[in-house]
Tab-separated table of C-alpha atoms and ligand atoms in Angstrom:
chain	number	residue	atom	x	y	z
A	466	MET	CA	-2.584	3.833	2.099
A	467	ASN	CA	0.833	4.914	0.945
A	468	ALA	CA	2.365	3.130	-2.076
A	469	ILE	CA	5.544	2.841	-0.233
A	470	ASN	CA	6.769	-0.111	-2.357
A	471	SER	CA	6.140	1.804	-5.648
A	472	GLY	CA	9.876	1.566	-6.497
A	473	VAL	CA	10.165	-2.094	-6.414
A	474	ASP	CA	10.003	-4.260	-9.499
A	475	ALA	CA	7.113	-6.507	-8.561
A	476	VAL	CA	4.070	-8.005	-10.200
A	477	GLY	CA	1.114	-9.184	-8.348
A	478	ILE	CA	-0.688	-12.313	-9.577
A	479	VAL	CA	-4.252	-13.263	-8.329
A	480	ILE	CA	-5.244	-16.724	-9.060
A	481	ALA	CA	-9.076	-17.212	-9.575
A	482	ALA	CA	-9.413	-19.981	-11.970
A	483	GLY	CA	-10.596	-22.625	-9.468
A	484	ARG	CA	-13.906	-24.246	-9.796
A	485	GLY	CA	-15.212	-22.931	-6.622
A	486	SER	CA	-17.435	-26.096	-6.475
A	487	ARG	CA	-17.866	-25.701	-2.771
A	488	MET	CA	-20.097	-22.712	-3.310
A	489	ARG	CA	-22.577	-24.755	-4.918
A	490	SER	CA	-23.364	-21.655	-7.055
A	491	ARG	CA	-24.226	-20.884	-10.779
A	492	ILE	CA	-22.169	-17.471	-10.054
A	493	PRO	CA	-18.491	-17.734	-10.268
A	494	LYS	CA	-16.910	-17.574	-6.798
A	495	PRO	CA	-14.835	-14.464	-7.572
A	496	LEU	CA	-18.316	-12.663	-8.324
A	497	HIS	CA	-19.790	-13.415	-4.938
A	498	THR	CA	-20.016	-10.024	-3.091
A	499	LEU	CA	-18.925	-9.027	0.501
A	500	ALA	CA	-19.829	-5.698	1.905
A	501	GLY	CA	-20.817	-4.557	-1.611
A	502	ARG	CA	-17.873	-5.546	-3.483
A	503	GLU	CA	-17.142	-8.665	-5.600
A	504	LEU	CA	-14.667	-11.026	-4.062
A	505	ILE	CA	-12.068	-10.653	-6.994
A	506	ARG	CA	-11.802	-6.843	-6.054
A	507	TYR	CA	-10.294	-7.391	-2.554
A	508	PRO	CA	-7.005	-8.813	-3.690
A	509	ILE	CA	-6.800	-6.340	-6.492
A	510	ALA	CA	-7.338	-3.446	-4.176
A	511	VAL	CA	-4.972	-4.618	-1.649
A	512	LEU	CA	-2.029	-5.112	-4.186
A	513	GLN	CA	-2.782	-1.743	-5.577
A	514	ALA	CA	-2.581	-0.292	-1.965
A	515	CYS	CA	0.801	-1.769	-1.628
A	516	GLY	CA	2.037	0.165	-4.820
A	517	ILE	CA	1.848	-2.996	-7.169
A	518	SER	CA	0.232	-1.784	-10.292
A	519	ARG	CA	1.414	-4.457	-12.739
A	520	LEU	CA	-1.228	-7.214	-11.851
A	521	VAL	CA	-2.160	-10.399	-13.595
A	522	VAL	CA	-5.419	-12.367	-12.817
A	523	VAL	CA	-5.706	-16.035	-13.663
A	524	VAL	CA	-8.968	-16.730	-14.737
A	525	SER	CA	-11.179	-19.834	-16.123
A	526	PRO	CA	-12.758	-20.047	-19.490
A	527	GLU	CA	-16.032	-20.057	-17.703
A	528	ASN	CA	-15.283	-16.916	-15.381
A	529	LYS	CA	-13.116	-14.900	-17.782
A	530	ASP	CA	-15.937	-12.427	-19.130
A	531	ALA	CA	-17.491	-12.044	-15.781
A	532	ILE	CA	-14.023	-11.258	-14.127
A	533	SER	CA	-12.756	-9.029	-16.805
A	534	GLY	CA	-16.271	-7.224	-16.739
A	535	VAL	CA	-15.612	-6.304	-12.979
A	536	LEU	CA	-11.976	-5.437	-13.336
A	537	GLY	CA	-11.679	-3.956	-16.528
A	538	ASN	CA	-8.042	-2.804	-17.615
A	539	GLN	CA	-6.835	-2.918	-13.872
A	540	ALA	CA	-5.151	-6.197	-14.722
A	541	VAL	CA	-4.234	-8.473	-17.548
A	542	TYR	CA	-5.774	-11.846	-17.789
A	543	ALA	CA	-4.199	-15.340	-18.210
A	544	VAL	CA	-6.671	-18.078	-18.847
A	545	GLN	CA	-5.978	-21.628	-17.205
A	546	ALA	CA	-7.706	-24.022	-19.567
A	547	THR	CA	-8.384	-26.483	-16.637
A	548	PRO	CA	-8.073	-25.996	-12.968
A	549	GLU	CA	-5.094	-28.451	-12.303
A	550	GLY	CA	-4.070	-26.653	-9.322
A	551	THR	CA	-2.628	-23.752	-7.703
A	552	ALA	CA	0.951	-24.249	-9.130
A	553	ASP	CA	-0.564	-24.731	-12.612
A	554	ALA	CA	-2.538	-21.389	-12.005
A	555	VAL	CA	0.579	-19.484	-11.276
A	556	ALA	CA	2.569	-20.971	-14.286
A	557	CYS	CA	-0.282	-19.624	-16.589
A	558	GLY	CA	0.020	-16.226	-14.870
A	559	LEU	CA	3.822	-16.153	-15.489
A	560	ARG	CA	3.359	-17.041	-19.194
A	561	VAL	CA	1.574	-13.753	-19.881
A	562	LEU	CA	4.497	-11.486	-18.375
A	563	PRO	CA	6.710	-9.936	-21.051
A	564	GLU	CA	9.490	-10.423	-18.753
A	565	ILE	CA	10.065	-12.091	-15.241
A	566	PRO	CA	10.004	-9.290	-12.529
A	567	HIS	CA	12.362	-9.388	-9.573
A	568	LEU	CA	9.454	-10.095	-7.149
A	569	VAL	CA	6.175	-11.932	-7.700
A	570	VAL	CA	3.488	-11.428	-5.086
A	571	ILE	CA	0.826	-14.014	-5.313
A	572	LEU	CA	-2.820	-13.954	-3.785
A	573	ALA	CA	-5.636	-16.130	-4.196
A	574	GLY	CA	-8.941	-14.713	-5.384
A	575	ASP	CA	-10.926	-15.973	-2.359
A	576	THR	CA	-9.096	-14.452	0.748
A	577	PRO	CA	-10.758	-10.954	1.074
A	578	LEU	CA	-9.513	-10.194	4.587
A	579	VAL	CA	-5.853	-10.122	3.856
A	580	ARG	CA	-4.669	-6.372	4.703
A	581	PRO	CA	-2.101	-4.275	2.764
A	582	GLU	CA	0.027	-3.994	6.010
A	583	SER	CA	0.456	-7.547	6.038
A	584	ILE	CA	1.564	-7.795	2.462
A	585	LEU	CA	3.987	-4.961	2.817
A	586	GLY	CA	5.277	-6.787	5.898
A	587	LEU	CA	5.716	-9.931	4.029
A	588	MET	CA	7.510	-8.070	1.129
A	589	ALA	CA	9.881	-6.314	3.687
A	590	ASN	CA	10.515	-9.695	5.217
A	591	HIS	CA	11.490	-11.364	2.018
A	592	GLN	CA	13.743	-8.505	1.173
A	593	THR	CA	15.815	-8.901	4.502
A	594	ASP	CA	17.728	-11.730	2.815
A	595	PRO	CA	18.974	-11.174	-0.744
A	596	ALA	CA	19.289	-15.064	-1.066
A	597	ARG	CA	15.525	-15.523	-0.215
A	598	ARG	CA	13.499	-17.434	-2.723
A	599	MET	CA	9.957	-17.649	-1.160
A	600	THR	CA	8.175	-16.144	1.753
A	601	ILE	CA	4.793	-17.437	2.836
A	602	LEU	CA	2.530	-15.129	4.648
A	603	THR	CA	1.108	-17.213	7.610
A	604	ALA	CA	-1.046	-16.616	10.608
A	605	PRO	CA	0.018	-18.385	13.646
A	606	ASP	CA	-2.664	-19.879	16.087
A	607	ALA	CA	-5.500	-19.909	13.478
A	608	TYR	CA	-8.460	-21.888	13.081
A	609	GLY	CA	-8.357	-23.507	9.376
A	610	PRO	CA	-9.319	-27.074	9.127
A	611	ASP	CA	-9.418	-26.691	5.354
A	612	LEU	CA	-6.236	-24.655	4.996
A	613	GLY	CA	-2.679	-25.499	4.446
A	614	HIS	CA	-0.840	-26.067	7.730
A	615	ILE	CA	2.875	-25.074	8.178
A	616	LYS	CA	5.226	-27.776	9.323
A	617	ARG	CA	8.237	-27.026	11.196
A	618	ALA	CA	11.246	-28.920	12.132
A	619	ALA	CA	11.559	-29.741	15.896
A	620	ARG	CA	13.728	-27.241	17.743
A	621	ASP	CA	15.663	-29.627	20.050
A	622	GLY	CA	14.965	-27.791	23.231
A	623	LYS	CA	15.841	-24.326	21.636
A	624	ASP	CA	13.201	-21.374	21.970
A	625	GLY	CA	11.240	-20.073	19.064
A	626	PRO	CA	9.529	-21.780	16.153
A	627	GLY	CA	11.669	-24.355	14.370
A	628	ASP	CA	12.575	-24.173	10.685
A	629	LEU	CA	9.892	-24.448	7.948
A	630	ALA	CA	9.793	-27.844	6.744
A	631	GLY	CA	6.802	-27.480	4.306
A	632	ILE	CA	2.956	-27.040	3.913
A	633	GLU	CA	0.664	-29.695	4.709
A	634	GLU	CA	-2.695	-29.474	2.783
A	635	ALA	CA	-6.038	-30.541	4.441
A	636	ALA	CA	-6.816	-33.104	1.825
A	637	ASP	CA	-3.378	-34.763	2.387
A	638	ARG	CA	-3.673	-34.765	6.258
A	639	ALA	CA	-4.449	-38.445	7.835
A	640	GLU	CA	-7.051	-36.962	10.360
A	641	PRO	CA	-9.023	-33.812	10.089
A	642	ASP	CA	-7.315	-31.131	12.244
A	643	TYR	CA	-9.714	-28.767	13.926
A	644	GLY	CA	-7.115	-27.291	16.330
A	645	LEU	CA	-5.184	-24.138	16.131
A	646	ALA	CA	-2.236	-24.165	13.869
A	647	GLU	CA	-0.004	-22.016	11.909
A	648	VAL	CA	-1.890	-21.534	8.628
A	649	ASN	CA	-1.031	-20.699	5.085
A	650	THR	CA	-2.940	-17.346	4.050
A	651	GLY	CA	-2.284	-18.256	0.349
A	652	VAL	CA	0.012	-14.987	-0.065
A	653	TYR	CA	3.481	-15.485	-1.136
A	654	CYS	CA	6.453	-13.487	-2.166
A	655	PHE	CA	8.781	-15.141	-4.565
A	656	ASP	CA	12.069	-14.275	-6.229
A	657	GLY	CA	10.612	-14.119	-9.984
A	658	SER	CA	13.302	-16.021	-11.773
A	659	TRP	CA	13.331	-18.783	-9.022
A	660	LEU	CA	9.540	-19.235	-9.268
A	661	ALA	CA	9.555	-19.267	-12.946
A	662	ASP	CA	12.143	-22.008	-12.931
A	663	ARG	CA	10.911	-24.277	-10.075
A	664	ILE	CA	7.024	-23.903	-11.002
A	665	ARG	CA	7.507	-26.320	-13.876
A	666	THR	CA	8.945	-28.988	-11.767
A	667	VAL	CA	6.106	-29.204	-9.062
A	668	PRO	CA	5.156	-32.933	-8.668
A	669	LYS	CA	1.388	-34.113	-8.702
A	670	SER	CA	-0.137	-34.406	-5.307
A	671	ALA	CA	-1.658	-37.651	-4.142
A	672	GLY	CA	-4.980	-36.492	-5.385
A	673	GLY	CA	-3.426	-35.487	-8.857
A	674	GLU	CA	-3.227	-31.667	-8.325
A	675	LEU	CA	-0.341	-29.252	-8.738
A	676	TYR	CA	0.021	-27.547	-5.487
A	677	LEU	CA	1.872	-24.298	-5.148
A	678	THR	CA	2.437	-25.028	-1.631
A	679	ALA	CA	4.641	-27.928	-2.755
A	680	LEU	CA	7.319	-25.319	-3.539
A	681	ALA	CA	7.934	-24.805	0.199
A	682	ALA	CA	9.253	-28.537	0.853
A	683	MET	CA	10.940	-28.473	-2.681
A	684	ALA	CA	12.894	-25.206	-1.516
A	685	VAL	CA	13.816	-26.794	1.967
A	686	ASP	CA	15.058	-29.919	0.315
A	687	ALA	CA	17.174	-27.978	-2.310
A	688	GLY	CA	18.734	-25.779	0.332
A	689	ASP	CA	16.930	-22.595	-1.167
A	690	ALA	CA	16.158	-19.858	1.248
A	691	VAL	CA	12.396	-20.004	2.136
A	692	GLU	CA	10.531	-18.658	5.272
A	693	ALA	CA	7.015	-18.529	6.588
A	694	ALA	CA	6.512	-15.003	7.952
A	695	SER	CA	3.982	-15.474	10.776
A	696	ILE	CA	2.740	-11.918	10.749
A	697	ALA	CA	-0.804	-12.083	9.766
A	698	MET	CA	-3.750	-11.841	12.042
A	699	ALA	CA	-5.668	-14.939	12.303
A	700	ASP	CA	-8.822	-13.554	10.524
A	701	GLU	CA	-6.743	-12.537	7.491
A	702	ALA	CA	-6.269	-16.151	6.671
A	703	MET	CA	-10.116	-16.778	6.311
A	704	GLY	CA	-10.538	-18.118	2.882
A	705	VAL	CA	-14.091	-18.330	1.144
A	706	ASN	CA	-14.541	-21.538	-0.020
A	707	ASP	CA	-18.325	-22.104	0.913
A	708	ARG	CA	-21.296	-20.006	1.937
A	709	GLU	CA	-20.670	-20.480	5.571
A	710	GLN	CA	-17.199	-19.003	5.165
A	711	LEU	CA	-18.615	-16.081	3.039
A	712	ALA	CA	-20.891	-15.333	5.910
A	713	ALA	CA	-17.935	-15.568	8.529
A	714	ALA	CA	-15.749	-13.380	6.358
A	715	GLY	CA	-18.639	-10.854	6.079
A	716	ALA	CA	-19.058	-10.625	9.733
A	717	VAL	CA	-15.228	-9.810	10.248
A	718	LEU	CA	-15.354	-7.361	7.442
A	719	ARG	CA	-18.499	-5.764	9.046
A	720	ASP	CA	-16.819	-5.426	12.343
A	721	ARG	CA	-13.780	-3.804	10.781
A	722	VAL	CA	-15.876	-1.288	8.913
A	723	ASN	CA	-17.917	-0.327	11.880
A	724	ARG	CA	-14.895	0.014	14.158
A	725	PHE	CA	-13.537	2.308	11.443
A	726	TRP	CA	-16.588	4.606	11.415
A	727	MET	CA	-16.769	4.682	15.271
A	728	ALA	CA	-13.104	5.700	15.388
A	729	ALA	CA	-14.008	8.513	12.738
A	730	GLY	CA	-16.733	9.960	15.011
A	731	VAL	CA	-19.772	8.183	13.866
A	732	THR	CA	-22.344	6.701	16.487
A	733	LEU	CA	-23.403	3.207	15.905
A	734	VAL	CA	-25.963	2.465	18.533
A	735	ASP	CA	-25.828	-1.163	17.849
A	736	PRO	CA	-22.667	-2.077	15.594
A	737	GLY	CA	-23.996	-5.772	15.529
A	738	ALA	CA	-27.205	-4.646	13.669
A	739	THR	CA	-25.468	-2.085	11.464
A	740	TYR	CA	-24.418	-3.013	7.709
A	741	ILE	CA	-22.257	-0.559	6.130
A	742	ASP	CA	-20.508	-1.369	2.677
A	743	LEU	CA	-16.918	-0.719	2.190
A	744	ASP	CA	-17.458	2.032	-0.318
A	745	VAL	CA	-19.825	4.114	1.925
A	746	GLN	CA	-18.797	7.527	3.436
A	747	ILE	CA	-20.402	8.918	6.621
A	748	GLY	CA	-19.829	12.400	8.205
A	749	GLN	CA	-18.975	13.203	11.707
A	750	ASP	CA	-21.661	12.939	14.667
A	751	THR	CA	-24.084	11.153	12.544
A	752	VAL	CA	-26.042	8.612	14.544
A	753	ILE	CA	-26.826	5.295	12.904
A	754	GLN	CA	-29.584	3.553	14.688
A	755	PRO	CA	-30.080	-0.243	14.470
A	756	ASN	CA	-31.105	-2.305	11.702
A	757	THR	CA	-29.730	0.208	9.090
A	758	MET	CA	-28.239	-0.950	5.832
A	759	LEU	CA	-25.914	1.667	4.052
A	760	THR	CA	-24.911	0.051	1.063
A	761	GLY	CA	-23.002	0.548	-2.479
A	762	ALA	CA	-21.637	4.092	-3.146
A	763	THR	CA	-23.905	5.722	-0.419
A	764	THR	CA	-22.753	9.025	1.289
A	765	VAL	CA	-24.097	10.375	4.544
A	766	GLY	CA	-23.258	13.863	5.714
A	767	GLU	CA	-22.671	15.251	9.226
A	768	GLU	CA	-24.967	15.275	12.222
A	769	CYS	CA	-27.622	13.002	10.460
A	770	GLU	CA	-29.763	10.309	12.268
A	771	ILE	CA	-30.308	7.425	10.143
A	772	GLY	CA	-32.604	4.538	11.093
A	773	PRO	CA	-33.844	2.486	12.912
A	774	ASN	CA	-34.770	0.260	10.086
A	775	ALA	CA	-33.326	2.410	7.101
A	776	CYS	CA	-31.978	0.908	3.943
A	777	VAL	CA	-30.051	3.467	1.726
A	778	SER	CA	-28.214	2.210	-1.311
A	779	ASP	CA	-26.226	4.244	-3.767
A	780	SER	CA	-27.619	7.620	-2.525
A	781	ALA	CA	-26.191	10.820	-1.460
A	782	ILE	CA	-27.471	12.267	1.844
A	783	GLY	CA	-26.668	15.931	3.133
A	784	ASP	CA	-26.087	17.155	6.768
A	785	ARG	CA	-28.591	17.060	9.385
A	786	CYS	CA	-30.959	14.841	7.678
A	787	ARG	CA	-33.359	12.260	9.574
A	788	ILE	CA	-34.358	9.228	7.885
A	789	VAL	CA	-36.468	6.710	9.868
A	790	ALA	CA	-37.583	3.363	8.591
A	791	SER	CA	-37.411	4.046	4.910
A	792	THR	CA	-35.849	2.903	1.704
A	793	LEU	CA	-33.694	5.037	-0.444
A	794	GLU	CA	-32.249	3.881	-3.732
A	795	GLU	CA	-30.019	5.944	-6.150
A	796	SER	CA	-31.300	9.146	-4.750
A	797	ARG	CA	-30.065	12.535	-3.768
A	798	VAL	CA	-31.218	14.015	-0.402
A	799	GLU	CA	-30.039	17.674	0.516
A	800	ASP	CA	-29.412	19.117	3.949
A	801	ASP	CA	-32.018	19.047	6.758
A	802	VAL	CA	-34.344	16.666	5.062
A	803	GLU	CA	-36.775	14.506	7.229
A	804	ILE	CA	-38.126	11.341	5.510
A	805	GLY	CA	-40.135	8.644	7.105
A	806	PRO	CA	-41.268	6.563	8.527
A	807	TYR	CA	-42.172	4.054	5.723
A	808	SER	CA	-41.110	6.197	2.652
A	809	HIS	CA	-39.508	4.742	-0.387
A	810	LEU	CA	-37.159	6.827	-2.591
A	811	ARG	CA	-36.661	5.187	-5.988
A	812	PRO	CA	-33.929	5.818	-8.471
A	813	GLY	CA	-33.935	9.509	-9.580
A	814	ALA	CA	-35.458	11.013	-6.426
A	815	TRP	CA	-34.039	14.412	-5.521
A	816	ILE	CA	-35.228	15.712	-2.384
A	817	GLN	CA	-34.021	19.388	-1.829
A	818	ALA	CA	-33.143	21.215	1.433
A	819	SER	CA	-35.479	21.002	4.250
A	820	ALA	CA	-38.141	19.185	2.429
A	821	HIS	CA	-40.418	16.924	4.532
A	822	LEU	CA	-41.712	13.526	3.252
A	823	GLY	CA	-43.634	11.593	5.891
A	824	ASN	CA	-45.361	8.330	6.145
A	825	TYR	CA	-45.778	6.067	2.973
A	826	VAL	CA	-44.489	8.548	0.522
A	827	GLU	CA	-43.046	7.056	-2.718
A	828	VAL	CA	-41.094	9.213	-4.918
A	829	LYS	CA	-39.190	8.334	-8.375
A	830	ASN	CA	-37.332	10.294	-10.789
A	831	SER	CA	-38.627	13.542	-9.268
A	832	ARG	CA	-37.407	16.689	-7.978
A	833	VAL	CA	-39.111	17.716	-4.617
A	834	GLY	CA	-38.137	21.385	-4.118
A	835	PRO	CA	-36.913	23.020	-1.015
A	836	GLY	CA	-39.214	23.295	1.867
A	837	THR	CA	-41.837	21.133	0.069
A	838	ALA	CA	-43.883	18.720	2.356
A	839	ALA	CA	-45.555	15.475	1.570
A	840	GLY	CA	-46.645	14.390	4.788
A	841	HIS	CA	-48.697	11.259	4.091
A	842	PHE	CA	-48.999	8.493	1.735
A	843	CYS	CA	-48.694	9.576	-1.836
A	844	TYR	CA	-46.924	8.762	-5.184
A	845	LEU	CA	-44.669	11.260	-6.992
A	846	GLY	CA	-43.274	9.991	-10.142
A	847	ASP	CA	-41.592	11.570	-13.072
A	848	SER	CA	-42.434	15.007	-11.609
A	849	ASP	CA	-40.878	18.320	-10.887
A	850	ILE	CA	-42.044	19.953	-7.810
A	851	GLY	CA	-40.979	23.576	-6.892
A	852	ASP	CA	-40.394	24.931	-3.442
A	853	GLY	CA	-42.857	25.409	-0.554
A	854	VAL	CA	-45.405	23.091	-1.927
A	855	ASN	CA	-47.865	21.310	0.154
A	856	ILE	CA	-48.717	18.016	-1.256
A	857	GLY	CA	-51.885	16.587	0.322
A	858	ALA	CA	-52.449	13.109	1.776
A	859	GLY	CA	-53.009	10.531	-0.971
A	860	THR	CA	-51.933	12.734	-3.999
A	861	ILE	CA	-50.820	10.722	-6.938
A	862	THR	CA	-49.029	11.609	-9.953
A	863	CYS	CA	-50.685	9.387	-12.746
A	864	ASN	CA	-47.719	9.184	-14.808
A	865	TYR	CA	-48.448	5.971	-16.872
A	866	ASP	CA	-50.974	5.878	-19.302
A	867	GLY	CA	-50.406	2.233	-20.256
A	868	VAL	CA	-48.046	2.786	-22.915
A	869	ASP	CA	-45.762	5.775	-21.926
A	870	LYS	CA	-44.488	7.762	-18.841
A	871	HIS	CA	-45.387	11.288	-18.593
A	872	GLN	CA	-44.250	14.405	-16.484
A	873	THR	CA	-46.162	16.366	-13.830
A	874	VAL	CA	-45.036	19.926	-13.040
A	875	ILE	CA	-45.862	21.659	-9.872
A	876	GLY	CA	-45.014	25.159	-9.274
A	877	ARG	CA	-43.742	27.203	-6.422
A	878	ARG	CA	-46.013	27.331	-3.348
A	879	ALA	CA	-48.651	25.427	-4.969
A	880	PHE	CA	-51.324	23.620	-2.698
A	881	ILE	CA	-52.304	20.190	-3.818
A	882	GLY	CA	-55.466	19.104	-1.951
A	883	SER	CA	-55.924	15.653	-0.454
A	884	ASP	CA	-56.444	12.858	-2.866
A	885	THR	CA	-55.671	14.740	-6.002
A	886	MET	CA	-54.936	12.698	-9.053
A	887	LEU	CA	-52.693	14.594	-11.376
A	888	VAL	CA	-52.833	12.969	-14.763
A	889	ALA	CA	-49.868	13.451	-16.576
A	890	PRO	CA	-48.789	15.269	-18.804
A	891	VAL	CA	-50.176	18.114	-16.672
A	892	SER	CA	-48.835	21.107	-14.859
A	893	VAL	CA	-49.981	23.166	-11.779
A	894	GLY	CA	-48.909	26.705	-11.823
A	895	ASP	CA	-47.068	28.654	-9.248
A	896	GLY	CA	-49.255	29.360	-6.264
A	897	ALA	CA	-52.182	27.286	-7.882
A	898	ALA	CA	-54.288	24.841	-5.810
A	899	THR	CA	-56.277	21.926	-6.308
A	900	GLY	CA	-59.307	20.649	-4.189
A	901	ALA	CA	-59.673	17.631	-2.249
A	902	GLY	CA	-60.203	14.490	-4.621
A	903	ALA	CA	-59.663	16.631	-7.900
A	904	VAL	CA	-58.768	14.550	-10.795
A	905	VAL	CA	-56.688	17.095	-12.816
A	906	THR	CA	-56.517	16.352	-16.369
A	907	ARG	CA	-55.612	19.843	-17.837
A	908	ASP	CA	-53.048	22.462	-16.694
A	909	VAL	CA	-53.976	24.738	-13.935
A	910	PRO	CA	-52.592	28.207	-14.511
A	911	GLU	CA	-50.500	29.948	-11.892
A	912	GLY	CA	-52.548	31.403	-9.065
A	913	ARG	CA	-55.959	29.421	-10.184
A	914	ARG	CA	-57.869	26.661	-8.279
A	915	ALA	CA	-59.117	23.476	-9.849
A	916	VAL	CA	-61.836	21.238	-8.217
A	917	GLY	CA	-63.965	18.158	-9.126
A	918	VAL	CA	-63.858	15.123	-11.448
A	919	PRO	CA	-62.530	15.869	-13.978
A	920	ALA	CA	-61.198	19.043	-12.532
A	921	ARG	CA	-62.464	22.408	-13.692
A	922	LEU	CA	-61.042	25.749	-12.933
A	923	LEU	CA	-62.924	28.006	-10.512
A	924	PRO	CA	-63.477	31.569	-11.481
A	925	GLN	CA	-60.562	33.767	-10.642
A	926	GLN	CA	-60.990	35.462	-7.314
A	927	GLN	CA	-60.221	39.009	-6.294
A	928	SER	CA	-56.851	38.962	-4.409
A	929	GLY	CA	-57.208	38.878	-0.702
A	930	SER	CA	-60.527	37.246	-0.872
A	931	ASP	CA	-59.270	33.675	-0.742
B	1484	UD1	C1	-5.250	-22.880	-0.769
B	1484	UD1	C2	-3.795	-23.525	-0.423
B	1484	UD1	C3	-3.837	-23.545	0.966
B	1484	UD1	C4	-4.046	-22.228	1.753
B	1484	UD1	C5	-5.316	-21.740	1.282
B	1484	UD1	C6	-5.668	-20.311	1.657
B	1484	UD1	C7	-2.999	-24.734	-2.165
B	1484	UD1	C8	-2.757	-26.043	-2.781
B	1484	UD1	N1	-3.642	-24.767	-1.092
B	1484	UD1	O1	-6.151	-23.915	-0.379
B	1484	UD1	O2	-2.545	-24.049	1.484
B	1484	UD1	O3	-4.258	-22.465	3.189
B	1484	UD1	O4	-5.372	-21.786	-0.249
B	1484	UD1	O5	-6.792	-19.812	1.365
B	1484	UD1	O6	-2.742	-23.853	-3.023
B	1484	UD1	N2	-7.139	-21.729	-8.166
B	1484	UD1	C9	-6.814	-21.710	-9.583
B	1484	UD1	N3	-6.621	-22.811	-10.347
B	1484	UD1	C10	-6.673	-24.015	-9.852
B	1484	UD1	C11	-6.925	-24.172	-8.417
B	1484	UD1	C12	-7.107	-22.974	-7.755
B	1484	UD1	O7	-6.887	-20.540	-10.072
B	1484	UD1	O8	-6.227	-24.941	-10.552
B	1484	UD1	C13	-7.341	-20.591	-7.399
B	1484	UD1	C14	-8.803	-20.543	-6.942
B	1484	UD1	O9	-9.750	-19.933	-7.846
B	1484	UD1	C15	-8.446	-19.850	-5.627
B	1484	UD1	C16	-7.205	-20.178	-5.151
B	1484	UD1	O10	-6.597	-20.538	-6.377
B	1484	UD1	O11	-8.858	-18.412	-5.755
B	1484	UD1	C17	-7.122	-21.100	-4.163
B	1484	UD1	O12	-7.647	-22.416	-4.506
B	1484	UD1	P1	-8.685	-23.217	-3.504
B	1484	UD1	O13	-9.218	-24.391	-4.236
B	1484	UD1	O14	-9.624	-22.164	-2.826
B	1484	UD1	O15	-7.742	-23.715	-2.415
B	1484	UD1	P2	-7.899	-23.895	-0.936
B	1484	UD1	O16	-8.511	-25.175	-0.701
B	1484	UD1	O17	-8.504	-22.823	-0.276
B	1485	MG	MG1	-9.574	-21.363	-1.036
């Protein structure tokens, strides 16, 4: 996204100090996640994409540490001591500014679906009239029984929407309104000085709250220029106030992400059963089979086939890999690797080019060299395995002695017989071999063969007589 407004004297304020009680959660609402990102990161990313780099986040004493832990120095923080309403939250945000900017753009911390395009449109709309004091981003014909609804004056037979009259909050509606309406997205662009002046005069609502939205009717009454820019799409207005809305927003976001990747040349066999986090990257002509989750900072190369039933988190996968019904966590997989079904790569697994991991193979904190094959159930932990090694079925690196973890080293082109126990620390040299069922407690030198329990070395053989 181009930072096309970077020249504008604008500050973004994100209000996130509410109780979030409708979530019924011990976790602060801004820390709940959607598509791998905490809710609070959405408004921040969107404002940054609009070229607004001066950001204030209004936090509560309870969620301050958690939010600043996620955002770090991307924003400055204003603490709202008690959640007295959205107007009070904005007043707190303004107080930490060294000077009042020309424009103040306000977002809620719980509307993750607002797009940068809409905010840029809102700012452009606001700036069409030098006298404009307040512009509200609204979505026409949206479903929002718990959202603020835009009230407009009757048109007296004229075409088009009537003039803005105010915003009616759900709590103040006489009857629940489940119909479509022009709804308030909770995104606003203000003239900074006007906002700083008027925010102090917002009256309490019937329920005793200080509504930011009251400023709309106040501006209308005072004859100040205020508009509702009805340019957002209906789904952008979806707020996350409870778990049901969290799931609904997640579904919309998933659909957006999936359509993005299909447009970029990735096949999703069943987009409805494909879960791709926002920060994932996928190469061209990769095919994602159903029931696949690509999460966190995962990258997938070109021409791969992932799934069905694959869960890949925070991992890097090269080109032309095939991963079936397996779980990969914090792992690295180079080009042309085959994994699965039913294998598990745990953190620190590094599978080099053209390696093959078949059924029920668990790898943790280990390098598996190029072209090495472990075709059937085994555990490879804390090990360094060279290229072209054959790991027989049932091989286990016994890396834990009950107190400490130890390393297993297997040299190039070694042959590990089925059911070998490698009692670490231990090494098997280049071209060495172990017999089926060997329990290897001592190093096996290069080219030698160890068999039995505990394993003993067989006499060295003449070359060519193997
Ligand atoms: C608010 C708007 C509503 C709009 C909707 C969009 C008001 C009065 N209503 O309703 O018109 O349609 O957002 O999603 O503004 N917050 C504080 N301090 C407070 C209260 C709230 O920081 O004292 C923060 C919350 O953390 C949240 C945001 O303000 O991020 C909105 O508050 P919320 O209670 O979710 O308001 P809505 O009922 O969604
Ligand atoms: Mg809300």
